[in-house]
Amino acid sequence: MAVGSNPSRPLITELVAELVRSRMGPALGRIAPITLMVDELNQLRNEVARLRRELNHVLRVLGQEEKLPQQPRPPFLLLDAEVISIRHSADKMPILLKAEEGYACIYLNDNDGRARGLFQIDENGSARFEIWNKDQEVVVSIGETKDGAGEIFVASADGKPRAGLKVHELGGIVSAQNSAGQTNVLMLGKDQGGTFVVADAEGRPVAEITTVDGDGVVSIKGKTGYQTAYMGCDENRGLIAVLGKEGEQAVALTSNEKGGTLVFFDSKGEPKSSLPK
């Protein structure tokens, strides 16, 4: 064998066996342990080579292999687990993915491990995104209704809804609520036109701006729910009316081809006098 040459593994094995025979004489039975050790060493080499191939495959799938641009990309990445966490460090887990039958979600956590964001597909197949504050109260919710429409809710720090945007069968709705959860303002868009409603602290409507047959109308109501004032118009005139406590007409200010007219009514709603006479 020439100096500096690289003998093959079978030749090395034979040289080792010959060396043992020259030292130990005819006791050939003692060569078996040497042969067994060489076989185990070869198996170990094969196992290491297999692990390296599998590691290269994992690195290629995760995009961490140095020669990734020269290698084909897999069609998808399959991770078979109910929960998958993405860690920043041993004690930081900013992202958690969870999958169950008919349900999937992604949690976004802060540095203290509190969930601050949630994107999910619920058991009804509806998608929703939520933002939670440090007290784990939902303060923003963007999602899908049972009818497949969209809705947005914004809550105060204690988790109580204070404003909302959603779609109703009549049209789009924007609402604002007080701390007790009562709706104070409601804006509705529908095919016939828009409606703006103002309610008191108990949620009772007290003022409304809407359209009737394409004309604008303003209606004022008292605590009893009766209309107490009205302002409207048509293509020929405008009208302002003051009503009694039960909705009967008391005073009306209107206009005609001759000018303005002020009419007074009795307790039964019948005209009694007018200006000008």
mmCIF file of C-alpha atoms in Angstrom:
data_model
loop_
_atom_site.group_PDB
_atom_site.id
_atom_site.type_symbol
_atom_site.label_atom_id
_atom_site.label_comp_id
_atom_site.label_asym_id
_atom_site.label_seq_id
_atom_site.Cartn_x
_atom_site.Cartn_y
_atom_site.Cartn_z
ATOM 1 C CA MET A 1 0.000 0.000 0.000
ATOM 2 C CA ALA A 2 1.470 3.306 -1.037
ATOM 3 C CA VAL A 3 2.102 6.045 1.503
ATOM 4 C CA GLY A 4 -0.765 8.565 1.631
ATOM 5 C CA SER A 5 -3.304 6.271 -0.075
ATOM 6 C CA ASN A 6 -6.811 5.883 1.357
ATOM 7 C CA PRO A 7 -7.568 2.174 1.913
ATOM 8 C CA SER A 8 -11.183 1.065 1.722
ATOM 9 C CA ARG A 9 -13.129 -0.066 4.835
ATOM 10 C CA PRO A 10 -12.971 -3.834 3.929
ATOM 11 C CA LEU A 11 -9.182 -3.576 3.558
ATOM 12 C CA ILE A 12 -8.920 -1.806 6.930
ATOM 13 C CA THR A 13 -11.033 -4.533 8.517
ATOM 14 C CA GLU A 14 -8.786 -7.240 7.025
ATOM 15 C CA LEU A 15 -5.646 -5.448 8.257
ATOM 16 C CA VAL A 16 -7.076 -5.263 11.752
ATOM 17 C CA ALA A 17 -7.945 -8.965 11.666
ATOM 18 C CA GLU A 18 -4.439 -9.883 10.381
ATOM 19 C CA LEU A 19 -2.840 -7.830 13.140
ATOM 20 C CA VAL A 20 -4.937 -9.643 15.748
ATOM 21 C CA ARG A 21 -4.048 -13.067 14.296
ATOM 22 C CA SER A 22 -0.311 -12.233 14.293
ATOM 23 C CA ARG A 23 -0.498 -11.216 17.942
ATOM 24 C CA MET A 24 -2.890 -13.919 19.196
ATOM 25 C CA GLY A 25 -1.808 -16.934 17.090
ATOM 26 C CA PRO A 26 -4.327 -19.526 15.938
ATOM 27 C CA ALA A 27 -7.063 -18.423 18.392
ATOM 28 C CA LEU A 28 -9.294 -17.306 15.497
ATOM 29 C CA GLY A 29 -12.418 -17.499 17.591
ATOM 30 C CA ARG A 30 -11.374 -14.293 19.238
ATOM 31 C CA ILE A 31 -11.716 -12.432 15.935
ATOM 32 C CA ALA A 32 -15.532 -12.572 16.229
ATOM 33 C CA PRO A 33 -15.755 -9.676 18.715
ATOM 34 C CA ILE A 34 -13.624 -7.543 16.388
ATOM 35 C CA THR A 35 -15.866 -8.363 13.419
ATOM 36 C CA LEU A 36 -18.987 -7.633 15.498
ATOM 37 C CA MET A 37 -17.602 -4.278 16.573
ATOM 38 C CA VAL A 38 -16.838 -3.334 12.966
ATOM 39 C CA ASP A 39 -20.384 -4.301 11.925
ATOM 40 C CA GLU A 40 -21.874 -2.173 14.684
ATOM 41 C CA LEU A 41 -19.648 0.723 13.665
ATOM 42 C CA ASN A 42 -20.891 0.432 10.069
ATOM 43 C CA GLN A 43 -24.517 0.392 11.269
ATOM 44 C CA LEU A 44 -23.840 3.517 13.321
ATOM 45 C CA ARG A 45 -22.380 5.258 10.259
ATOM 46 C CA ASN A 46 -25.485 4.328 8.222
ATOM 47 C CA GLU A 47 -27.787 5.607 10.975
ATOM 48 C CA VAL A 48 -25.927 8.932 11.156
ATOM 49 C CA ALA A 49 -26.160 9.290 7.375
ATOM 50 C CA ARG A 50 -29.922 8.636 7.525
ATOM 51 C CA LEU A 51 -30.403 11.213 10.296
ATOM 52 C CA ARG A 52 -28.467 13.768 8.272
ATOM 53 C CA ARG A 53 -30.723 13.166 5.256
ATOM 54 C CA GLU A 54 -33.842 13.609 7.398
ATOM 55 C CA LEU A 55 -32.400 16.767 8.999
ATOM 56 C CA ASN A 56 -31.668 18.195 5.537
ATOM 57 C CA HIS A 57 -35.274 17.479 4.559
ATOM 58 C CA VAL A 58 -36.604 19.283 7.656
ATOM 59 C CA LEU A 59 -34.298 22.247 7.068
ATOM 60 C CA ARG A 60 -35.404 22.431 3.443
ATOM 61 C CA VAL A 61 -39.089 22.419 4.454
ATOM 62 C CA LEU A 62 -38.533 25.149 7.040
ATOM 63 C CA GLY A 63 -36.468 27.257 4.650
ATOM 64 C CA GLN A 64 -33.260 27.039 6.685
ATOM 65 C CA GLU A 65 -31.025 25.076 4.352
ATOM 66 C CA GLU A 66 -28.221 27.021 2.726
ATOM 67 C CA LYS A 67 -28.821 25.603 -0.763
ATOM 68 C CA LEU A 68 -32.603 26.052 -0.663
ATOM 69 C CA PRO A 69 -32.907 28.051 -3.958
ATOM 70 C CA GLN A 70 -31.311 25.142 -5.871
ATOM 71 C CA GLN A 71 -33.660 22.519 -4.416
ATOM 72 C CA PRO A 72 -37.369 21.872 -5.136
ATOM 73 C CA ARG A 73 -39.828 23.156 -2.576
ATOM 74 C CA PRO A 74 -42.364 20.753 -1.030
ATOM 75 C CA PRO A 75 -46.037 21.388 -1.936
ATOM 76 C CA PHE A 76 -47.054 21.861 1.727
ATOM 77 C CA LEU A 77 -45.861 21.505 5.307
ATOM 78 C CA LEU A 78 -47.764 18.984 7.421
ATOM 79 C CA LEU A 79 -47.461 19.265 11.205
ATOM 80 C CA ASP A 80 -49.696 16.698 12.869
ATOM 81 C CA ALA A 81 -50.510 18.072 16.336
ATOM 82 C CA GLU A 82 -53.479 19.509 18.240
ATOM 83 C CA VAL A 83 -51.461 22.483 19.514
ATOM 84 C CA ILE A 84 -48.382 24.093 17.933
ATOM 85 C CA SER A 85 -46.474 26.819 19.780
ATOM 86 C CA ILE A 86 -43.939 29.202 18.282
ATOM 87 C CA ARG A 87 -41.475 30.260 20.969
ATOM 88 C CA HIS A 88 -39.225 33.292 21.185
ATOM 89 C CA SER A 89 -37.330 31.757 24.075
ATOM 90 C CA ALA A 90 -37.757 28.949 26.593
ATOM 91 C CA ASP A 91 -40.331 30.949 28.584
ATOM 92 C CA LYS A 92 -41.827 33.153 25.828
ATOM 93 C CA MET A 93 -44.533 31.766 23.568
ATOM 94 C CA PRO A 94 -45.906 34.661 21.475
ATOM 95 C CA ILE A 95 -47.867 32.514 18.998
ATOM 96 C CA LEU A 96 -50.005 29.427 19.617
ATOM 97 C CA LEU A 97 -51.963 27.499 16.994
ATOM 98 C CA LYS A 98 -54.749 25.157 18.000
ATOM 99 C CA ALA A 99 -56.832 22.855 15.812
ATOM 100 C CA GLU A 100 -59.793 20.668 16.690
ATOM 101 C CA GLU A 101 -62.573 19.085 14.681
ATOM 102 C CA GLY A 102 -64.588 21.919 13.136
ATOM 103 C CA TYR A 103 -62.619 24.525 15.076
ATOM 104 C CA ALA A 104 -59.292 26.332 14.614
ATOM 105 C CA CYS A 105 -57.673 29.374 16.238
ATOM 106 C CA ILE A 106 -54.456 31.373 16.478
ATOM 107 C CA TYR A 107 -53.538 33.083 19.770
ATOM 108 C CA LEU A 108 -51.165 36.059 19.952
ATOM 109 C CA ASN A 109 -49.638 36.431 23.434
ATOM 110 C CA ASP A 110 -47.711 39.236 25.103
ATOM 111 C CA ASN A 111 -44.445 38.877 27.045
ATOM 112 C CA ASP A 112 -46.379 37.915 30.195
ATOM 113 C CA GLY A 113 -48.092 35.014 28.433
ATOM 114 C CA ARG A 114 -51.505 36.725 28.259
ATOM 115 C CA ALA A 115 -53.579 36.253 25.132
ATOM 116 C CA ARG A 116 -53.987 39.660 23.454
ATOM 117 C CA GLY A 117 -55.265 38.646 20.049
ATOM 118 C CA LEU A 118 -57.357 35.772 18.721
ATOM 119 C CA PHE A 119 -58.208 34.750 15.174
ATOM 120 C CA GLN A 120 -60.543 31.789 14.975
ATOM 121 C CA ILE A 121 -63.023 29.764 12.976
ATOM 122 C CA ASP A 122 -65.667 28.665 15.473
ATOM 123 C CA GLU A 123 -67.783 25.511 15.547
ATOM 124 C CA ASN A 124 -70.411 27.215 13.371
ATOM 125 C CA GLY A 125 -67.826 27.942 10.677
ATOM 126 C CA SER A 126 -67.852 31.703 11.358
ATOM 127 C CA ALA A 127 -64.599 33.680 11.342
ATOM 128 C CA ARG A 128 -63.773 36.192 14.089
ATOM 129 C CA PHE A 129 -60.836 38.356 15.185
ATOM 130 C CA GLU A 130 -60.685 39.633 18.765
ATOM 131 C CA ILE A 131 -58.372 41.994 20.655
ATOM 132 C CA TRP A 132 -58.076 41.555 24.443
ATOM 133 C CA ASN A 133 -56.628 44.040 26.903
ATOM 134 C CA LYS A 134 -54.237 43.210 29.772
ATOM 135 C CA ASP A 135 -57.200 42.309 31.996
ATOM 136 C CA GLN A 136 -58.288 39.689 29.410
ATOM 137 C CA GLU A 137 -61.394 41.664 28.442
ATOM 138 C CA VAL A 138 -62.459 41.698 24.802
ATOM 139 C CA VAL A 139 -62.241 45.336 23.643
ATOM 140 C CA VAL A 140 -62.509 44.848 19.859
ATOM 141 C CA SER A 141 -64.348 42.104 18.001
ATOM 142 C CA ILE A 142 -64.526 41.783 14.216
ATOM 143 C CA GLY A 143 -66.482 38.835 12.971
ATOM 144 C CA GLU A 144 -69.164 37.164 10.964
ATOM 145 C CA THR A 145 -72.811 36.854 11.979
ATOM 146 C CA LYS A 146 -74.871 33.681 11.682
ATOM 147 C CA ASP A 147 -76.310 35.103 8.458
ATOM 148 C CA GLY A 148 -72.842 35.518 6.953
ATOM 149 C CA ALA A 149 -72.752 39.321 7.334
ATOM 150 C CA GLY A 150 -70.008 41.324 9.049
ATOM 151 C CA GLU A 151 -70.031 43.064 12.432
ATOM 152 C CA ILE A 152 -67.636 45.111 14.575
ATOM 153 C CA PHE A 153 -67.932 45.823 18.305
ATOM 154 C CA VAL A 154 -65.756 48.137 20.388
ATOM 155 C CA ALA A 155 -65.862 47.811 24.187
ATOM 156 C CA SER A 156 -64.620 49.812 27.161
ATOM 157 C CA ALA A 157 -61.791 48.611 29.417
ATOM 158 C CA ASP A 158 -64.258 46.533 31.460
ATOM 159 C CA GLY A 159 -65.403 44.643 28.368
ATOM 160 C CA LYS A 160 -68.820 46.321 28.022
ATOM 161 C CA PRO A 161 -69.782 47.110 24.382
ATOM 162 C CA ARG A 162 -69.806 50.875 23.715
ATOM 163 C CA ALA A 163 -70.046 51.084 19.912
ATOM 164 C CA GLY A 164 -71.008 48.716 17.144
ATOM 165 C CA LEU A 165 -71.181 48.387 13.394
ATOM 166 C CA LYS A 166 -73.247 45.608 11.868
ATOM 167 C CA VAL A 167 -75.618 44.662 9.084
ATOM 168 C CA HIS A 168 -79.334 44.046 9.680
ATOM 169 C CA GLU A 169 -81.916 42.728 7.250
ATOM 170 C CA LEU A 170 -83.113 46.337 6.884
ATOM 171 C CA GLY A 171 -79.619 47.741 6.196
ATOM 172 C CA GLY A 172 -76.397 48.879 7.866
ATOM 173 C CA ILE A 173 -76.457 49.919 11.538
ATOM 174 C CA VAL A 174 -74.053 52.055 13.580
ATOM 175 C CA SER A 175 -74.787 52.232 17.329
ATOM 176 C CA ALA A 176 -73.321 53.751 20.486
ATOM 177 C CA GLN A 177 -74.096 52.541 24.008
ATOM 178 C CA ASN A 178 -73.673 54.007 27.491
ATOM 179 C CA SER A 179 -71.903 52.292 30.398
ATOM 180 C CA ALA A 180 -75.120 50.439 31.290
ATOM 181 C CA GLY A 181 -75.291 48.906 27.838
ATOM 182 C CA GLN A 182 -78.268 50.983 26.697
ATOM 183 C CA THR A 183 -78.187 52.237 23.105
ATOM 184 C CA ASN A 184 -78.085 56.062 23.069
ATOM 185 C CA VAL A 185 -77.511 56.681 19.361
ATOM 186 C CA LEU A 186 -78.548 54.571 16.383
ATOM 187 C CA MET A 187 -77.907 55.246 12.712
ATOM 188 C CA LEU A 188 -79.632 53.019 10.173
ATOM 189 C CA GLY A 189 -79.171 52.932 6.423
ATOM 190 C CA LYS A 190 -81.960 51.283 4.404
ATOM 191 C CA ASP A 191 -83.313 51.251 0.864
ATOM 192 C CA GLN A 192 -85.877 53.985 1.614
ATOM 193 C CA GLY A 193 -83.267 56.307 3.143
ATOM 194 C CA GLY A 194 -81.356 56.907 6.349
ATOM 195 C CA THR A 195 -82.619 57.131 9.925
ATOM 196 C CA PHE A 196 -80.872 58.707 12.931
ATOM 197 C CA VAL A 197 -82.292 57.948 16.395
ATOM 198 C CA VAL A 198 -81.305 59.467 19.772
ATOM 199 C CA ALA A 199 -82.367 57.695 22.979
ATOM 200 C CA ASP A 200 -82.299 58.634 26.672
ATOM 201 C CA ALA A 201 -80.284 56.916 29.411
ATOM 202 C CA GLU A 202 -82.865 54.104 29.562
ATOM 203 C CA GLY A 203 -82.689 53.453 25.837
ATOM 204 C CA ARG A 204 -86.061 55.072 25.024
ATOM 205 C CA PRO A 205 -86.070 56.889 21.635
ATOM 206 C CA VAL A 206 -86.641 60.641 22.155
ATOM 207 C CA ALA A 207 -85.592 62.123 18.795
ATOM 208 C CA GLU A 208 -85.550 60.800 15.242
ATOM 209 C CA ILE A 209 -84.451 62.125 11.875
ATOM 210 C CA THR A 210 -85.669 60.079 8.938
ATOM 211 C CA THR A 211 -87.188 60.194 5.464
ATOM 212 C CA VAL A 212 -90.796 59.627 4.418
ATOM 213 C CA ASP A 213 -91.487 59.259 0.707
ATOM 214 C CA GLY A 214 -88.229 61.050 -0.036
ATOM 215 C CA ASP A 215 -88.916 64.001 2.299
ATOM 216 C CA GLY A 216 -87.015 64.777 5.512
ATOM 217 C CA VAL A 217 -88.766 64.424 8.869
ATOM 218 C CA VAL A 218 -87.701 65.324 12.423
ATOM 219 C CA SER A 219 -89.712 63.825 15.277
ATOM 220 C CA ILE A 220 -89.386 64.594 19.016
ATOM 221 C CA LYS A 221 -90.871 62.348 21.700
ATOM 222 C CA GLY A 222 -91.360 62.727 25.450
ATOM 223 C CA LYS A 223 -90.747 60.250 28.274
ATOM 224 C CA THR A 224 -94.200 58.782 27.769
ATOM 225 C CA GLY A 225 -93.315 57.818 24.211
ATOM 226 C CA TYR A 226 -95.804 60.212 22.597
ATOM 227 C CA GLN A 227 -94.672 62.530 19.836
ATOM 228 C CA THR A 228 -94.512 66.130 21.135
ATOM 229 C CA ALA A 229 -92.959 67.995 18.202
ATOM 230 C CA TYR A 230 -92.667 67.427 14.471
ATOM 231 C CA MET A 231 -90.946 69.084 11.551
ATOM 232 C CA GLY A 232 -91.433 67.945 7.973
ATOM 233 C CA CYS A 233 -92.003 69.058 4.438
ATOM 234 C CA ASP A 234 -93.363 68.071 1.061
ATOM 235 C CA GLU A 235 -92.837 69.441 -2.441
ATOM 236 C CA ASN A 236 -95.093 72.456 -1.721
ATOM 237 C CA ARG A 237 -94.522 73.507 1.903
ATOM 238 C CA GLY A 238 -92.787 73.041 5.228
ATOM 239 C CA LEU A 239 -94.469 72.248 8.543
ATOM 240 C CA ILE A 240 -93.576 72.618 12.219
ATOM 241 C CA ALA A 241 -96.063 71.190 14.703
ATOM 242 C CA VAL A 242 -96.257 71.177 18.513
ATOM 243 C CA LEU A 243 -98.310 68.353 19.988
ATOM 244 C CA GLY A 244 -99.965 67.679 23.337
ATOM 245 C CA LYS A 245 -98.872 65.144 25.917
ATOM 246 C CA GLU A 246 -100.884 62.411 24.224
ATOM 247 C CA GLY A 247 -99.897 63.325 20.693
ATOM 248 C CA GLU A 248 -102.838 65.642 19.875
ATOM 249 C CA GLN A 249 -101.995 68.622 17.699
ATOM 250 C CA ALA A 250 -101.718 71.959 19.572
ATOM 251 C CA VAL A 251 -99.900 74.460 17.305
ATOM 252 C CA ALA A 252 -98.866 74.264 13.658
ATOM 253 C CA LEU A 253 -96.662 76.605 11.664
ATOM 254 C CA THR A 254 -96.896 76.022 7.938
ATOM 255 C CA SER A 255 -96.691 77.813 4.631
ATOM 256 C CA ASN A 256 -98.786 78.085 1.472
ATOM 257 C CA GLU A 257 -98.879 80.106 -1.724
ATOM 258 C CA LYS A 258 -99.808 83.243 0.279
ATOM 259 C CA GLY A 259 -97.061 82.920 2.906
ATOM 260 C CA GLY A 260 -96.754 81.586 6.415
ATOM 261 C CA THR A 261 -99.650 80.495 8.612
ATOM 262 C CA LEU A 262 -99.836 79.827 12.357
ATOM 263 C CA VAL A 263 -102.757 77.673 13.511
ATOM 264 C CA PHE A 264 -103.909 76.994 17.115
ATOM 265 C CA PHE A 265 -105.898 73.926 18.096
ATOM 266 C CA ASP A 266 -108.111 73.062 21.113
ATOM 267 C CA SER A 267 -107.598 70.126 23.495
ATOM 268 C CA LYS A 268 -109.353 67.830 21.009
ATOM 269 C CA GLY A 269 -107.030 68.802 18.163
ATOM 270 C CA GLU A 270 -109.618 70.950 16.349
ATOM 271 C CA PRO A 271 -108.467 74.299 14.771
ATOM 272 C CA LYS A 272 -109.584 77.303 16.877
ATOM 273 C CA SER A 273 -107.748 80.308 15.387
ATOM 274 C CA SER A 274 -105.026 81.192 12.953
ATOM 275 C CA LEU A 275 -102.637 83.998 12.038
ATOM 276 C CA PRO A 276 -103.008 85.895 9.805
ATOM 277 C CA LYS A 277 -106.799 85.851 9.999
#
